[in-house]
CSV table of C-alpha atoms in Angstrom, one decimal:
chain,number,residue,atom,x,y,z
A,167,MET,CA,-45.0,10.0,-37.6
A,168,ASP,CA,-46.3,13.6,-37.3
A,169,ALA,CA,-43.9,15.8,-35.5
A,170,LEU,CA,-46.7,17.0,-33.1
A,171,VAL,CA,-47.6,13.5,-32.1
A,172,GLU,CA,-44.0,12.4,-31.6
A,173,ASN,CA,-43.1,15.5,-29.6
A,174,LEU,CA,-46.2,15.3,-27.5
A,175,ARG,CA,-45.4,11.7,-26.6
A,176,THR,CA,-41.8,12.7,-25.8
A,177,ALA,CA,-43.0,15.5,-23.5
A,178,CYS,CA,-45.5,13.3,-21.7
A,179,ALA,CA,-42.8,10.7,-21.1
A,180,THR,CA,-41.2,13.3,-18.7
A,181,GLN,CA,-44.2,13.2,-16.4
A,182,ARG,CA,-45.5,10.6,-14.0
A,183,SER,CA,-48.6,9.7,-16.0
A,184,ILE,CA,-50.8,10.8,-18.8
A,185,SER,CA,-53.7,11.1,-16.2
A,186,GLN,CA,-51.6,13.6,-14.2
A,187,VAL,CA,-50.9,15.7,-17.3
A,188,CYS,CA,-54.6,15.8,-18.2
A,189,ARG,CA,-55.7,16.7,-14.7
A,190,GLU,CA,-53.2,19.6,-14.4
A,191,ILE,CA,-53.9,21.0,-17.8
A,192,GLY,CA,-57.6,20.4,-17.5
A,193,ILE,CA,-58.1,18.4,-20.7
A,194,ASN,CA,-60.3,15.3,-21.0
A,195,ARG,CA,-58.2,12.1,-20.9
A,196,GLN,CA,-60.0,10.5,-23.8
A,197,GLN,CA,-59.6,13.6,-26.0
A,198,PHE,CA,-55.9,13.8,-25.0
A,199,ASN,CA,-55.4,10.1,-26.0
A,200,ARG,CA,-56.6,11.1,-29.5
A,201,TYR,CA,-53.9,13.7,-29.6
A,202,ILE,CA,-51.1,11.3,-28.7
A,203,ASN,CA,-52.4,8.6,-31.0
A,204,GLY,CA,-52.6,10.9,-33.9
A,205,GLU,CA,-56.3,10.5,-34.3
A,206,ALA,CA,-57.0,14.3,-33.8
A,207,LYS,CA,-55.1,17.5,-33.5
A,208,PRO,CA,-55.5,19.8,-30.6
A,209,SER,CA,-57.2,23.2,-31.2
A,210,ALA,CA,-55.0,26.2,-31.1
A,211,HIS,CA,-56.3,26.9,-27.6
A,212,ASN,CA,-55.6,23.4,-26.3
A,213,LEU,CA,-52.2,23.3,-27.9
A,214,ALA,CA,-51.4,26.6,-26.1
A,215,ARG,CA,-52.5,25.1,-22.8
A,216,ILE,CA,-50.4,22.0,-23.4
A,217,ALA,CA,-47.3,24.1,-24.4
A,218,THR,CA,-47.7,26.2,-21.3
A,219,PHE,CA,-47.8,23.2,-19.1
A,220,PHE,CA,-44.4,22.0,-20.5
A,221,GLY,CA,-42.9,25.5,-20.4
A,222,LEU,CA,-42.8,25.6,-24.2
A,223,THR,CA,-44.5,27.5,-27.1
A,224,PRO,CA,-47.0,25.9,-29.5
A,225,ALA,CA,-44.5,26.2,-32.3
A,226,ASP,CA,-42.0,24.1,-30.4
A,227,PHE,CA,-44.1,21.0,-31.0
A,228,GLN,CA,-43.4,21.3,-34.8
A,229,LEU,CA,-39.7,21.1,-34.3
A,230,PRO,CA,-37.6,18.0,-35.4
A,231,GLY,CA,-37.4,15.4,-32.6
A,232,ARG,CA,-33.8,16.2,-31.6
A,233,SER,CA,-34.4,19.9,-31.5
A,234,PHE,CA,-37.6,19.4,-29.5
A,235,GLY,CA,-35.8,17.3,-27.0
A,236,GLN,CA,-33.2,20.0,-26.4
A,237,LYS,CA,-35.9,22.6,-26.1
A,238,LEU,CA,-37.8,20.4,-23.6
A,239,ARG,CA,-34.7,20.0,-21.4
A,240,ARG,CA,-33.9,23.7,-21.7
A,241,PRO,CA,-37.2,25.5,-22.0
A,242,SER,CA,-37.5,29.1,-23.1
A,243,LEU,CA,-38.6,30.1,-19.6
A,244,GLY,CA,-35.0,30.1,-18.4
A,245,GLY,CA,-34.0,26.5,-17.9
A,246,ALA,CA,-33.2,26.9,-14.2
A,247,GLU,CA,-34.5,24.1,-12.0
A,248,GLY,CA,-37.9,25.0,-10.5
A,249,VAL,CA,-38.7,27.9,-13.0
A,250,VAL,CA,-41.0,25.8,-15.1
A,251,ASP,CA,-42.7,24.3,-12.1
A,252,VAL,CA,-43.5,27.7,-10.9
A,253,PHE,CA,-44.8,28.8,-14.2
A,254,GLN,CA,-47.0,25.7,-14.4
A,255,GLY,CA,-49.0,27.2,-11.5
A,256,PHE,CA,-50.7,29.4,-14.1
A,257,PRO,CA,-53.6,29.4,-14.9
A,258,GLY,CA,-54.6,26.6,-12.5
A,259,ASP,CA,-58.4,25.9,-12.8
A,260,ILE,CA,-58.9,28.0,-15.9
A,261,ALA,CA,-62.6,27.1,-16.1
A,262,ALA,CA,-63.2,28.6,-12.7
A,263,LEU,CA,-61.0,31.6,-13.6
A,264,ARG,CA,-62.9,32.3,-16.8
A,265,ARG,CA,-66.0,33.3,-14.7
A,266,HIS,CA,-64.0,36.3,-13.5
A,267,VAL,CA,-62.8,37.6,-16.9
A,268,GLY,CA,-63.6,41.3,-17.3
A,269,TYR,CA,-62.8,44.7,-16.1
A,270,TYR,CA,-62.6,45.8,-12.4
A,271,GLN,CA,-62.3,49.1,-10.5
A,272,THR,CA,-59.8,48.3,-7.8
A,273,TYR,CA,-59.3,49.9,-4.4
A,274,HIS,CA,-56.6,49.6,-1.7
A,275,LEU,CA,-54.8,51.5,1.0
A,276,SER,CA,-51.2,52.5,0.4
A,277,PRO,CA,-48.6,53.9,2.8
A,278,SER,CA,-47.7,56.4,0.0
A,279,TRP,CA,-50.9,58.2,0.7
A,280,PRO,CA,-51.8,57.6,4.4
A,281,GLY,CA,-55.5,57.8,5.1
A,282,LEU,CA,-56.4,57.7,1.4
A,283,VAL,CA,-57.7,55.0,-1.0
A,284,VAL,CA,-55.9,54.3,-4.2
A,285,CYS,CA,-58.4,53.7,-7.0
A,286,SER,CA,-57.2,52.0,-10.2
A,287,TYR,CA,-58.6,49.6,-12.8
A,288,SER,CA,-57.6,46.1,-13.9
A,289,ARG,CA,-58.7,43.7,-16.6
A,290,LEU,CA,-58.6,39.9,-16.6
A,291,TYR,CA,-58.6,38.4,-20.1
A,292,GLU,CA,-57.7,35.1,-21.7
A,293,GLU,CA,-54.9,34.7,-24.2
A,294,GLU,CA,-53.0,31.6,-25.4
A,295,GLY,CA,-54.3,29.4,-22.6
A,296,LEU,CA,-53.4,31.9,-19.9
A,297,ILE,CA,-55.5,34.4,-17.9
A,298,ARG,CA,-53.5,37.7,-18.2
A,299,VAL,CA,-53.9,40.9,-16.2
A,300,ARG,CA,-53.5,44.5,-17.2
A,301,SER,CA,-53.8,47.3,-14.7
A,302,VAL,CA,-53.6,51.0,-14.8
A,303,GLU,CA,-53.0,53.3,-11.9
A,304,ARG,CA,-53.4,57.1,-12.4
A,305,ILE,CA,-52.6,59.3,-9.4
A,306,ARG,CA,-53.3,63.0,-9.4
A,307,ASP,CA,-52.3,64.6,-6.1
A,308,ALA,CA,-52.6,68.4,-6.6
A,309,GLU,CA,-51.6,69.1,-3.0
A,310,ARG,CA,-48.3,67.3,-3.3
A,311,GLU,CA,-47.9,68.2,-7.0
A,312,ILE,CA,-47.8,64.6,-8.0
A,313,LEU,CA,-48.9,63.2,-11.3
A,314,GLN,CA,-48.3,59.4,-11.7
A,315,PHE,CA,-49.4,57.1,-14.5
A,316,SER,CA,-48.4,53.5,-14.2
A,317,LYS,CA,-49.2,50.4,-16.2
A,318,TYR,CA,-48.9,46.8,-15.0
A,319,VAL,CA,-49.0,43.4,-16.7
A,320,GLY,CA,-49.2,40.0,-15.1
A,321,LEU,CA,-50.8,36.6,-14.8
A,322,ALA,CA,-53.6,35.1,-12.8
A,323,ALA,CA,-54.1,31.6,-11.4
A,324,PHE,CA,-57.0,29.9,-9.7
A,325,TRP,CA,-56.3,27.4,-6.9
A,326,ARG,CA,-58.4,26.1,-4.0
A,327,ASN,CA,-61.1,28.8,-4.5
A,328,ARG,CA,-58.6,31.7,-4.5
A,329,ILE,CA,-57.3,34.0,-7.3
A,330,PHE,CA,-53.6,34.6,-7.2
A,331,ILE,CA,-52.2,37.5,-9.3
A,332,THR,CA,-48.6,38.4,-9.9
A,333,GLU,CA,-47.9,41.7,-11.8
A,334,ARG,CA,-44.9,43.8,-12.7
A,335,ASN,CA,-45.0,47.5,-13.7
A,336,ILE,CA,-44.0,48.6,-17.2
A,337,GLY,CA,-41.1,51.0,-17.0
A,338,ARG,CA,-37.5,51.6,-16.1
A,339,ASN,CA,-37.8,50.7,-12.4
A,340,THR,CA,-39.6,47.4,-12.5
A,341,MET,CA,-41.1,46.0,-9.3
A,342,LEU,CA,-43.4,43.1,-8.6
A,343,SER,CA,-46.6,43.0,-6.7
A,344,GLN,CA,-48.8,40.1,-5.6
A,345,THR,CA,-52.5,40.0,-4.9
A,346,ILE,CA,-54.7,37.2,-3.5
A,347,LEU,CA,-58.5,37.5,-3.9
A,348,MET,CA,-61.5,35.6,-2.7
A,349,PRO,CA,-64.1,34.9,-5.4
A,350,PHE,CA,-67.6,36.0,-5.3
A,351,GLU,CA,-70.0,34.5,-2.7
A,352,ALA,CA,-72.9,32.4,-4.0
A,353,HIS,CA,-75.3,35.4,-4.2
A,354,GLN,CA,-72.8,38.2,-4.6
A,355,ARG,CA,-71.1,38.6,-8.0
A,356,VAL,CA,-69.8,42.1,-7.9
A,357,TYR,CA,-66.8,42.2,-5.4
A,358,LEU,CA,-63.6,40.3,-5.0
A,359,ARG,CA,-61.9,40.8,-1.6
A,360,GLY,CA,-58.4,40.1,-0.5
A,361,THR,CA,-54.9,41.3,0.1
A,362,THR,CA,-52.3,43.0,-2.0
A,363,MET,CA,-48.5,43.1,-1.4
A,364,GLY,CA,-46.1,45.6,-3.0
A,365,VAL,CA,-43.5,48.2,-2.4
A,366,SER,CA,-44.4,51.8,-1.3
A,367,TRP,CA,-43.8,54.3,-4.1
A,368,ARG,CA,-42.9,57.2,-1.7
A,369,LYS,CA,-42.1,55.7,1.7
A,370,GLU,CA,-38.5,54.7,1.1
A,371,ASN,CA,-39.5,51.8,-1.1
A,372,LEU,CA,-40.7,49.8,1.9
A,373,PRO,CA,-42.6,46.6,1.3
A,374,TYR,CA,-46.2,46.6,2.6
A,375,ALA,CA,-49.4,44.6,2.6
A,376,SER,CA,-52.9,45.9,2.8
A,377,ARG,CA,-56.5,45.0,2.0
A,378,MET,CA,-57.6,45.1,-1.7
A,379,ILE,CA,-61.1,45.0,-3.1
A,380,TRP,CA,-62.1,44.7,-6.8
A,381,ARG,CA,-65.5,45.8,-8.1
A,382,SER,CA,-66.6,44.2,-11.3
A,383,ILE,CA,-67.6,46.7,-14.0
A,384,GLY,CA,-68.4,44.3,-16.8
A,385,ARG,CA,-66.6,43.1,-19.9
A,386,GLU,CA,-67.0,46.2,-22.1
A,387,PRO,CA,-67.1,49.3,-19.9
A,388,ASP,CA,-66.5,52.9,-21.1
A,389,ILE,CA,-62.7,53.0,-20.5
A,390,ARG,CA,-62.5,56.8,-20.4
A,391,GLN,CA,-65.1,56.8,-17.7
A,392,VAL,CA,-63.3,54.1,-15.8
A,393,LEU,CA,-60.0,55.9,-16.0
A,394,SER,CA,-61.6,59.2,-14.9
A,395,ARG,CA,-62.5,57.5,-11.5
A,396,CYS,CA,-58.8,56.5,-10.9
A,397,GLY,CA,-56.9,58.5,-8.3
A,398,VAL,CA,-56.6,58.8,-4.6
A,399,LEU,CA,-59.8,59.3,-2.6
A,400,PRO,CA,-60.5,60.0,1.1
A,401,LEU,CA,-62.4,57.1,2.9
A,402,GLY,CA,-65.4,59.4,3.2
A,403,SER,CA,-65.6,60.2,-0.5
A,404,ARG,CA,-69.1,59.8,-2.1
A,405,HIS,CA,-67.3,58.1,-5.0
A,406,LEU,CA,-66.5,55.1,-2.9
A,407,PRO,CA,-69.2,52.4,-3.0
A,408,PRO,CA,-70.4,51.6,0.6
A,409,THR,CA,-69.1,48.0,0.4
A,410,VAL,CA,-65.6,49.3,-0.5
A,411,ARG,CA,-65.6,51.8,2.3
A,412,ALA,CA,-66.8,49.3,4.9
A,413,PHE,CA,-64.1,46.8,3.8
A,414,LEU,CA,-61.3,49.3,4.0
A,415,GLU,CA,-62.5,51.1,7.1
A,416,ASP,CA,-62.5,47.9,9.2
A,417,PRO,CA,-60.1,48.2,12.2
A,418,SER,CA,-58.3,45.1,11.1
A,419,ALA,CA,-57.5,46.7,7.7
A,420,GLU,CA,-54.3,48.2,9.0
A,421,ILE,CA,-51.4,48.5,6.5
A,422,LEU,CA,-48.5,46.3,7.4
A,423,THR,CA,-45.0,47.6,6.6
A,424,VAL,CA,-41.4,46.7,7.3
A,425,PRO,CA,-39.8,49.2,9.7
A,426,THR,CA,-36.7,50.9,8.4
A,427,GLU,CA,-34.6,49.9,11.5
A,428,TYR,CA,-34.7,46.3,10.3
């Protein structure tokens, strides 16, 4: 028997049902049956999605049965109970998430720069069955003599009509941030609105939460031009789109932080 078929059957035997596997991965049940019966081989894209579901890599499905079984019990994601279950939350409904692939100019309020808007850019793109995120934040604050250039990588998931994004910055002092966005309304396909949660860069590393809004700028924008817009801007800046300003100026858009006395 082909190693892929045998290993796919072994992996599916760890789940409650084939139907559940198909639903959570987002693959047609009849097509999946052809895979486990050896009648067809999954495309590279579908194999990557299947591997992600089980916390494995596509290459793992070509291992000898015994080696595959060991890898399945101790996946490369760490092997700790619950780790794989968390990772399986990504990408969620990938078909719905694909509609949002592209570049965005992003805006949020930060306690590091009170009264100012941090403008950055992010990209959502598909790779190996996942929707990945790359973000760039460039801060030029001449008054405080600050020049900051940060890059972030992460994953996005789509569940119950919400986009969930988890990112970490690339560098020596790694931190995580989480963002939850609401997809476009029926007749509005430019903005994603939501909340971002992170750690203040300058205010004693305090955790905070504030409003976040993403503005779609297409799939192939001029990156130099996009990067030139990044920085900190006053709420009254003419460079802020009116929709962004109205969303961030709302009285309920107060930044929430954890007081130092706690």
